[in-house]
mmCIF file of C-alpha atoms and ligand atoms in Angstrom:
data_model
loop_
_atom_site.group_PDB
_atom_site.id
_atom_site.type_symbol
_atom_site.label_atom_id
_atom_site.label_comp_id
_atom_site.label_asym_id
_atom_site.label_seq_id
_atom_site.Cartn_x
_atom_site.Cartn_y
_atom_site.Cartn_z
ATOM 1 C CA MET P 261 -149.061 -132.910 49.005
ATOM 2 C CA HIS P 262 -150.250 -136.462 48.873
ATOM 3 C CA GLY P 263 -153.568 -138.391 48.551
ATOM 4 C CA LEU P 264 -152.601 -142.079 49.695
ATOM 5 C CA GLY P 265 -148.960 -141.528 48.236
ATOM 6 C CA ASN P 266 -150.356 -140.151 45.043
ATOM 7 C CA SER P 267 -148.283 -136.810 45.186
ATOM 8 C CA TYR P 268 -148.239 -133.586 43.636
ATOM 9 C CA ILE P 269 -146.500 -130.112 43.533
ATOM 10 C CA TYR P 270 -149.355 -127.807 44.300
ATOM 11 C CA VAL P 271 -148.705 -124.308 43.244
ATOM 12 C CA ASP P 272 -150.654 -121.464 45.210
ATOM 13 C CA MET P 273 -152.209 -119.322 41.638
ATOM 14 C CA PHE P 274 -153.609 -116.782 44.317
ATOM 15 C CA LYS P 275 -150.438 -115.795 44.880
ATOM 16 C CA GLN P 276 -148.330 -115.860 41.459
ATOM 17 C CA THR P 277 -148.842 -116.070 37.900
ATOM 18 C CA LEU P 278 -146.882 -118.453 35.565
ATOM 19 C CA ASP P 279 -146.454 -118.537 31.917
ATOM 20 C CA GLU P 280 -149.268 -120.845 30.043
ATOM 21 C CA ASP P 281 -146.685 -122.093 27.429
ATOM 22 C CA LYS P 282 -144.312 -123.207 30.343
ATOM 23 C CA LEU P 283 -146.554 -125.107 32.643
ATOM 24 C CA ALA P 284 -145.625 -128.501 30.782
ATOM 25 C CA SER P 285 -142.097 -128.275 31.163
ATOM 26 C CA LEU P 286 -142.303 -126.619 34.978
ATOM 27 C CA ALA P 287 -144.014 -129.982 35.564
ATOM 28 C CA ILE P 288 -141.847 -132.170 34.398
ATOM 29 C CA GLU P 289 -139.216 -130.375 36.321
ATOM 30 C CA VAL P 290 -140.286 -130.149 39.477
ATOM 31 C CA ALA P 291 -141.628 -133.833 39.420
ATOM 32 C CA ASP P 292 -138.413 -135.069 38.330
ATOM 33 C CA LYS P 293 -137.140 -137.287 41.735
ATOM 34 C CA ASN P 294 -133.579 -136.443 40.702
ATOM 35 C CA LYS P 295 -133.300 -133.237 39.490
ATOM 36 C CA GLY P 296 -136.519 -131.709 40.939
ATOM 37 C CA ILE P 297 -138.723 -132.080 43.959
ATOM 38 C CA GLY P 298 -140.233 -135.583 42.920
ATOM 39 C CA SER P 299 -143.903 -136.045 42.147
ATOM 40 C CA ASP P 300 -146.654 -137.611 40.366
ATOM 41 C CA GLY P 301 -147.003 -134.580 38.505
ATOM 42 C CA MET P 302 -148.180 -130.708 39.215
ATOM 43 C CA ILE P 303 -151.100 -129.358 40.286
ATOM 44 C CA LEU P 304 -151.961 -125.598 39.919
ATOM 45 C CA VAL P 305 -154.791 -124.241 42.967
ATOM 46 C CA CYS P 306 -156.204 -121.036 40.843
ATOM 47 C CA PRO P 307 -158.668 -118.583 41.535
ATOM 48 C CA SER P 308 -162.129 -119.012 39.697
ATOM 49 C CA ASP P 309 -164.995 -117.082 38.200
ATOM 50 C CA VAL P 310 -167.460 -120.006 38.850
ATOM 51 C CA ALA P 311 -166.180 -121.479 42.238
ATOM 52 C CA PRO P 312 -164.331 -120.410 45.280
ATOM 53 C CA VAL P 313 -160.968 -122.401 43.589
ATOM 54 C CA LYS P 314 -160.103 -124.264 40.593
ATOM 55 C CA MET P 315 -158.008 -127.203 40.071
ATOM 56 C CA ARG P 316 -155.383 -127.392 37.210
ATOM 57 C CA VAL P 317 -153.373 -131.073 37.042
ATOM 58 C CA PHE P 318 -150.466 -131.914 34.799
ATOM 59 C CA ASN P 319 -148.818 -135.626 34.899
ATOM 60 C CA ASN P 320 -145.036 -135.918 35.425
ATOM 61 C CA ASP P 321 -144.774 -136.007 31.478
ATOM 62 C CA GLY P 322 -146.292 -132.656 31.172
ATOM 63 C CA SER P 323 -149.665 -133.578 29.555
ATOM 64 C CA GLU P 324 -152.982 -131.881 31.554
ATOM 65 C CA ALA P 325 -155.899 -133.934 32.757
ATOM 66 C CA LYS P 326 -159.312 -132.971 33.112
ATOM 67 C CA ASN P 327 -159.527 -134.254 36.554
ATOM 68 C CA CYS P 328 -157.660 -136.024 39.805
ATOM 69 C CA GLY P 329 -159.559 -137.261 42.829
ATOM 70 C CA ASN P 330 -156.665 -137.477 45.103
ATOM 71 C CA GLY P 331 -155.936 -133.853 43.673
ATOM 72 C CA LEU P 332 -159.419 -132.430 44.745
ATOM 73 C CA ARG P 333 -158.809 -133.611 48.322
ATOM 74 C CA CYS P 334 -155.668 -132.284 48.466
ATOM 75 C CA VAL P 335 -156.936 -128.808 46.752
ATOM 76 C CA ALA P 336 -159.912 -128.632 49.333
ATOM 77 C CA LYS P 337 -157.622 -129.262 52.425
ATOM 78 C CA PHE P 338 -155.209 -126.390 50.838
ATOM 79 C CA ALA P 339 -157.866 -123.910 49.729
ATOM 80 C CA PHE P 340 -159.714 -124.175 53.351
ATOM 81 C CA GLU P 341 -156.348 -124.056 55.778
ATOM 82 C CA ASN P 342 -154.902 -121.255 53.399
ATOM 83 C CA GLY P 343 -158.512 -119.261 54.137
ATOM 84 C CA TYR P 344 -159.336 -119.193 50.637
ATOM 85 C CA ILE P 345 -162.951 -120.285 51.674
ATOM 86 C CA GLU P 346 -164.596 -120.325 55.213
ATOM 87 C CA LYS P 347 -167.450 -122.998 54.870
ATOM 88 C CA GLU P 348 -166.650 -126.472 55.059
ATOM 89 C CA THR P 349 -168.367 -127.745 51.348
ATOM 90 C CA PHE P 350 -167.818 -125.751 48.635
ATOM 91 C CA LYS P 351 -167.458 -126.326 44.746
ATOM 92 C CA ILE P 352 -163.918 -126.870 43.120
ATOM 93 C CA GLU P 353 -163.819 -125.941 39.311
ATOM 94 C CA THR P 354 -161.971 -128.211 37.571
ATOM 95 C CA VAL P 355 -161.387 -128.677 33.793
ATOM 96 C CA GLY P 356 -163.670 -131.415 33.288
ATOM 97 C CA GLY P 357 -166.559 -129.178 35.261
ATOM 98 C CA LEU P 358 -167.356 -128.419 38.814
ATOM 99 C CA VAL P 359 -167.763 -131.280 41.520
ATOM 100 C CA GLU P 360 -168.655 -130.264 45.235
ATOM 101 C CA ALA P 361 -166.231 -131.031 48.437
ATOM 102 C CA THR P 362 -166.318 -131.314 52.253
ATOM 103 C CA VAL P 363 -163.827 -130.979 54.605
ATOM 104 C CA HIS P 364 -163.868 -132.838 57.858
ATOM 105 C CA VAL P 365 -161.989 -130.470 60.476
ATOM 106 C CA GLN P 366 -160.340 -131.463 63.667
ATOM 107 C CA ASN P 367 -158.616 -128.600 65.394
ATOM 108 C CA ASP P 368 -158.400 -126.333 62.378
ATOM 109 C CA ARG P 369 -156.702 -128.876 60.501
ATOM 110 C CA VAL P 370 -158.840 -130.769 57.622
ATOM 111 C CA HIS P 371 -157.881 -134.696 58.176
ATOM 112 C CA THR P 372 -159.942 -135.922 55.145
ATOM 113 C CA VAL P 373 -162.116 -134.840 52.689
ATOM 114 C CA SER P 374 -165.326 -136.082 50.881
ATOM 115 C CA VAL P 375 -165.951 -135.128 46.969
ATOM 116 C CA ASP P 376 -169.207 -135.541 45.155
ATOM 117 C CA MET P 377 -167.567 -136.427 41.725
ATOM 118 C CA GLY P 378 -170.534 -136.220 39.712
ATOM 119 C CA HIS P 379 -171.781 -139.048 37.314
ATOM 120 C CA PRO P 380 -169.681 -141.231 35.324
ATOM 121 C CA ILE P 381 -169.801 -140.973 31.901
ATOM 122 C CA LEU P 382 -170.233 -144.510 29.912
ATOM 123 C CA ALA P 383 -171.071 -143.874 26.477
ATOM 124 C CA ARG P 384 -168.277 -144.998 24.521
ATOM 125 C CA GLN P 385 -167.824 -142.199 21.980
ATOM 126 C CA ALA P 386 -167.539 -140.151 25.295
ATOM 127 C CA ILE P 387 -164.852 -141.971 27.382
ATOM 128 C CA PRO P 388 -163.349 -141.239 24.137
ATOM 129 C CA MET P 389 -162.796 -144.962 22.611
ATOM 130 C CA LEU P 390 -163.010 -145.628 19.005
ATOM 131 C CA GLY P 391 -165.679 -147.717 17.527
ATOM 132 C CA GLU P 392 -169.600 -147.198 16.144
ATOM 133 C CA GLU P 393 -171.783 -147.978 18.917
ATOM 134 C CA GLN P 394 -172.955 -145.045 22.135
ATOM 135 C CA GLU P 395 -173.160 -147.857 24.535
ATOM 136 C CA GLN P 396 -171.318 -148.687 27.255
ATOM 137 C CA VAL P 397 -168.427 -150.611 27.158
ATOM 138 C CA VAL P 398 -168.988 -153.481 30.078
ATOM 139 C CA GLY P 399 -166.378 -156.445 29.928
ATOM 140 C CA GLU P 400 -165.106 -155.547 26.179
ATOM 141 C CA LEU P 401 -162.193 -158.334 25.207
ATOM 142 C CA PHE P 402 -158.539 -157.018 24.726
ATOM 143 C CA THR P 403 -155.770 -159.424 23.273
ATOM 144 C CA PHE P 404 -152.240 -158.534 23.981
ATOM 145 C CA GLU P 405 -150.249 -161.261 22.232
ATOM 146 C CA ASP P 406 -151.048 -164.372 24.270
ATOM 147 C CA GLN P 407 -153.504 -162.726 27.385
ATOM 148 C CA GLU P 408 -156.694 -161.813 26.924
ATOM 149 C CA LEU P 409 -158.756 -158.882 29.255
ATOM 150 C CA LYS P 410 -161.841 -157.956 29.828
ATOM 151 C CA VAL P 411 -162.443 -153.875 29.915
ATOM 152 C CA THR P 412 -164.837 -151.928 31.468
ATOM 153 C CA ALA P 413 -164.588 -148.146 30.160
ATOM 154 C CA VAL P 414 -165.475 -145.593 32.298
ATOM 155 C CA SER P 415 -164.514 -141.467 32.318
ATOM 156 C CA MET P 416 -164.558 -139.613 35.809
ATOM 157 C CA GLY P 417 -163.960 -136.425 33.519
ATOM 158 C CA ASN P 418 -160.554 -138.556 32.824
ATOM 159 C CA PRO P 419 -160.760 -142.071 31.220
ATOM 160 C CA HIS P 420 -160.171 -145.355 32.599
ATOM 161 C CA ALA P 421 -160.068 -148.642 31.573
ATOM 162 C CA VAL P 422 -161.009 -151.212 34.219
ATOM 163 C CA MET P 423 -159.861 -154.948 34.236
ATOM 164 C CA PHE P 424 -160.755 -157.558 36.794
ATOM 165 C CA VAL P 425 -158.028 -159.966 37.834
ATOM 166 C CA GLU P 426 -158.062 -163.095 40.692
ATOM 167 C CA HIS P 427 -154.886 -161.805 42.392
ATOM 168 C CA ILE P 428 -154.144 -158.168 42.652
ATOM 169 C CA GLU P 429 -150.314 -159.372 43.349
ATOM 170 C CA GLU P 430 -150.234 -160.996 40.027
ATOM 171 C CA ALA P 431 -151.709 -158.032 38.164
ATOM 172 C CA PRO P 432 -149.743 -157.275 34.994
ATOM 173 C CA VAL P 433 -149.430 -153.612 36.132
ATOM 174 C CA GLU P 434 -146.168 -152.937 34.412
ATOM 175 C CA THR P 435 -146.717 -155.147 31.340
ATOM 176 C CA ILE P 436 -150.256 -154.222 30.113
ATOM 177 C CA GLY P 437 -150.520 -151.053 31.674
ATOM 178 C CA PRO P 438 -148.606 -148.945 29.267
ATOM 179 C CA LYS P 439 -149.542 -151.065 26.156
ATOM 180 C CA MET P 440 -153.375 -150.431 27.200
ATOM 181 C CA GLU P 441 -152.552 -146.512 28.349
ATOM 182 C CA LYS P 442 -151.624 -146.182 24.325
ATOM 183 C CA ASP P 443 -153.842 -148.785 23.186
ATOM 184 C CA GLU P 444 -155.126 -146.907 19.703
ATOM 185 C CA ARG P 445 -158.650 -147.556 20.744
ATOM 186 C CA PHE P 446 -158.293 -145.089 23.318
ATOM 187 C CA PRO P 447 -157.366 -141.632 21.223
ATOM 188 C CA GLU P 448 -156.973 -140.008 24.589
ATOM 189 C CA TRP P 449 -154.912 -142.624 26.001
ATOM 190 C CA VAL P 450 -156.331 -143.814 29.335
ATOM 191 C CA ASN P 451 -155.776 -144.610 32.850
ATOM 192 C CA VAL P 452 -155.280 -148.495 33.600
ATOM 193 C CA GLU P 453 -156.721 -149.955 36.508
ATOM 194 C CA PHE P 454 -156.699 -154.055 38.187
ATOM 195 C CA VAL P 455 -159.164 -154.815 40.545
ATOM 196 C CA GLU P 456 -159.436 -157.791 42.571
ATOM 197 C CA VAL P 457 -163.092 -158.153 44.065
ATOM 198 C CA VAL P 458 -162.751 -159.309 47.958
ATOM 199 C CA SER P 459 -166.657 -158.742 48.635
ATOM 200 C CA GLU P 460 -169.584 -156.720 47.544
ATOM 201 C CA THR P 461 -167.838 -154.236 49.780
ATOM 202 C CA GLU P 462 -164.353 -154.729 49.181
ATOM 203 C CA LEU P 463 -162.012 -154.052 46.486
ATOM 204 C CA HIS P 464 -157.887 -154.289 45.825
ATOM 205 C CA PHE P 465 -157.051 -151.856 43.428
ATOM 206 C CA ARG P 466 -153.484 -151.585 41.259
ATOM 207 C CA VAL P 467 -153.025 -148.616 38.854
ATOM 208 C CA TRP P 468 -150.954 -147.414 35.889
ATOM 209 C CA GLU P 469 -151.641 -144.132 35.393
ATOM 210 C CA ARG P 470 -151.984 -142.019 32.033
ATOM 211 C CA GLY P 471 -148.683 -139.598 31.860
ATOM 212 C CA SER P 472 -147.253 -140.723 35.242
ATOM 213 C CA GLY P 473 -147.241 -144.678 35.264
ATOM 214 C CA ILE P 474 -147.582 -146.391 38.682
ATOM 215 C CA THR P 475 -148.993 -144.455 41.260
ATOM 216 C CA GLN P 476 -149.524 -145.374 44.870
ATOM 217 C CA ALA P 477 -153.219 -144.199 44.223
ATOM 218 C CA CYS P 478 -155.590 -143.036 41.750
ATOM 219 C CA GLY P 479 -158.810 -141.576 43.113
ATOM 220 C CA THR P 480 -160.460 -140.987 39.717
ATOM 221 C CA GLY P 481 -159.546 -144.804 39.125
ATOM 222 C CA ALA P 482 -160.884 -145.732 42.407
ATOM 223 C CA CYS P 483 -164.181 -144.322 41.743
ATOM 224 C CA ALA P 484 -164.088 -145.685 37.710
ATOM 225 C CA ALA P 485 -163.482 -149.285 39.446
ATOM 226 C CA VAL P 486 -166.315 -149.149 41.968
ATOM 227 C CA VAL P 487 -168.646 -147.961 38.844
ATOM 228 C CA ALA P 488 -167.073 -150.748 36.739
ATOM 229 C CA ALA P 489 -167.692 -153.221 39.960
ATOM 230 C CA VAL P 490 -171.527 -152.307 39.929
ATOM 231 C CA LEU P 491 -171.793 -152.495 36.237
ATOM 232 C CA ASN P 492 -170.460 -156.156 36.073
ATOM 233 C CA GLY P 493 -172.278 -157.363 38.950
ATOM 234 C CA HIS P 494 -169.739 -157.169 41.699
ATOM 235 C CA CYS P 495 -170.925 -154.311 44.037
ATOM 236 C CA GLN P 496 -173.988 -152.779 44.722
ATOM 237 C CA LYS P 497 -175.347 -149.523 43.717
ATOM 238 C CA GLY P 498 -176.077 -147.289 46.663
ATOM 239 C CA GLU P 499 -173.787 -149.431 49.219
ATOM 240 C CA GLU P 500 -170.533 -147.916 50.514
ATOM 241 C CA VAL P 501 -166.915 -149.988 48.842
ATOM 242 C CA ILE P 502 -163.776 -149.802 50.649
ATOM 243 C CA VAL P 503 -161.248 -149.646 48.038
ATOM 244 C CA HIS P 504 -157.525 -150.739 48.930
ATOM 245 C CA LEU P 505 -154.942 -149.018 47.183
ATOM 246 C CA LEU P 506 -151.072 -149.228 47.575
ATOM 247 C CA GLY P 507 -151.069 -146.023 49.384
ATOM 248 C CA GLY P 508 -154.091 -146.561 51.587
ATOM 249 C CA ASP P 509 -158.332 -146.832 51.696
ATOM 250 C CA LEU P 510 -160.620 -144.949 49.961
ATOM 251 C CA ALA P 511 -164.494 -145.355 50.482
ATOM 252 C CA ILE P 512 -166.353 -144.857 47.371
ATOM 253 C CA THR P 513 -170.265 -145.063 46.779
ATOM 254 C CA TRP P 514 -172.024 -144.599 43.515
ATOM 255 C CA GLN P 515 -174.595 -143.407 44.814
ATOM 256 C CA GLU P 516 -178.686 -143.815 43.717
ATOM 257 C CA ASP P 517 -178.763 -140.579 42.119
ATOM 258 C CA GLY P 518 -176.266 -141.663 39.796
ATOM 259 C CA ASN P 519 -173.172 -139.535 41.604
ATOM 260 C CA VAL P 520 -169.728 -140.746 42.741
ATOM 261 C CA LEU P 521 -168.880 -140.147 46.374
ATOM 262 C CA MET P 522 -165.216 -140.340 47.428
ATOM 263 C CA LYS P 523 -164.420 -139.947 50.796
ATOM 264 C CA GLY P 524 -160.297 -139.970 52.032
ATOM 265 C CA ALA P 525 -157.410 -138.783 53.449
ATOM 266 C CA ALA P 526 -155.320 -135.310 52.363
ATOM 267 C CA GLU P 527 -151.557 -134.488 53.607
ATOM 268 C CA VAL P 528 -149.072 -131.903 53.275
ATOM 269 C CA ILE P 529 -145.495 -133.289 52.742
ATOM 270 C CA CYS P 530 -143.922 -129.782 53.208
ATOM 271 C CA GLU P 531 -143.538 -126.223 51.878
ATOM 272 C CA GLY P 532 -141.113 -124.334 50.154
ATOM 273 C CA THR P 533 -139.870 -122.281 46.784
ATOM 274 C CA PHE P 534 -138.867 -123.705 43.837
ATOM 275 C CA GLU P 535 -136.211 -122.113 41.345
ATOM 276 C CA ARG P 536 -135.988 -122.931 37.731
ATOM 277 C CA LYS P 537 -132.942 -122.719 36.235
HETATM 278 N N1 LIG R 1087 -153.942 -139.164 40.077
HETATM 279 C C1 LIG R 1087 -155.170 -138.684 39.955
HETATM 280 C C2 LIG R 1087 -155.336 -138.936 38.190
HETATM 281 C C3 LIG R 1087 -154.374 -137.794 37.533
HETATM 282 C C4 LIG R 1087 -154.851 -137.469 36.221
HETATM 283 C C5 LIG R 1087 -154.717 -138.898 35.347
HETATM 284 N N2 LIG R 1087 -153.527 -139.740 35.437
HETATM 285 C C6 LIG R 1087 -155.229 -138.561 33.829
HETATM 286 O O1 LIG R 1087 -154.360 -138.507 33.190
HETATM 287 O O2 LIG R 1087 -156.318 -138.620 33.505
HETATM 288 C C7 LIG R 1087 -156.398 -139.221 40.686
HETATM 289 O O3 LIG R 1087 -156.342 -139.272 41.718
HETATM 290 O O4 LIG R 1087 -157.398 -139.182 40.011
#
């Protein structure tokens, strides 16, 4: 399935079991575009004790992440269309906590999904980011060789470093992305986002994802970008912002109650059986 071209191999754990110690290598295998299926990673759709469904997400390097915005919309569609849930609004458990999804249905098919992603986490040590202060990281200066970049750090359950640029086409995604991802100031590494402000309600966005590299879209990254845009005075809290990603658009609102609402598409590509060697 994919959300705006951010593709994962979804495994139905209601119907099968997998060895815990082989999950990382399985994610690497299925995501391999030459010898596997090809994707940004693997997502397990699992039964849960606290919600109708649980999501576990693995990047294509085998690392497990605590959250995935595009994955949540696809998991909601998968759970609803496979009859694991009958209500249109329901909770999804993630490794980072519970979120609430609402599926928008036409002719029994889910075309878009809204997810209440909860509160962003802004305290430096909770991102996690090294340093003494508990305060928010807004526009902190990073220098890479001759380039100076101002970073705003936001966690949506997973960590993001957001930087504002003048022209999105010139954003140094391939060069600064991998350097920032593994910078020692981020002990769990970080997802890296470049954002051009078009207006108070429109942003352009490119991402270098932790554990997967350049992807077409990142849902948690788009949420982090809007939170960072509000913190830097580019957008307004409570106003919907359209984020243009390589794979399409997301509508994101950092609501007055502090929660971030994300709305966008979720699509099935194909279904089948993967045989491990
Ligand atoms: N593509 C995702 C995020 C996937 C996990 C991320 N790479 C991480 O390691 O935190 C999204 O849509 O949010």
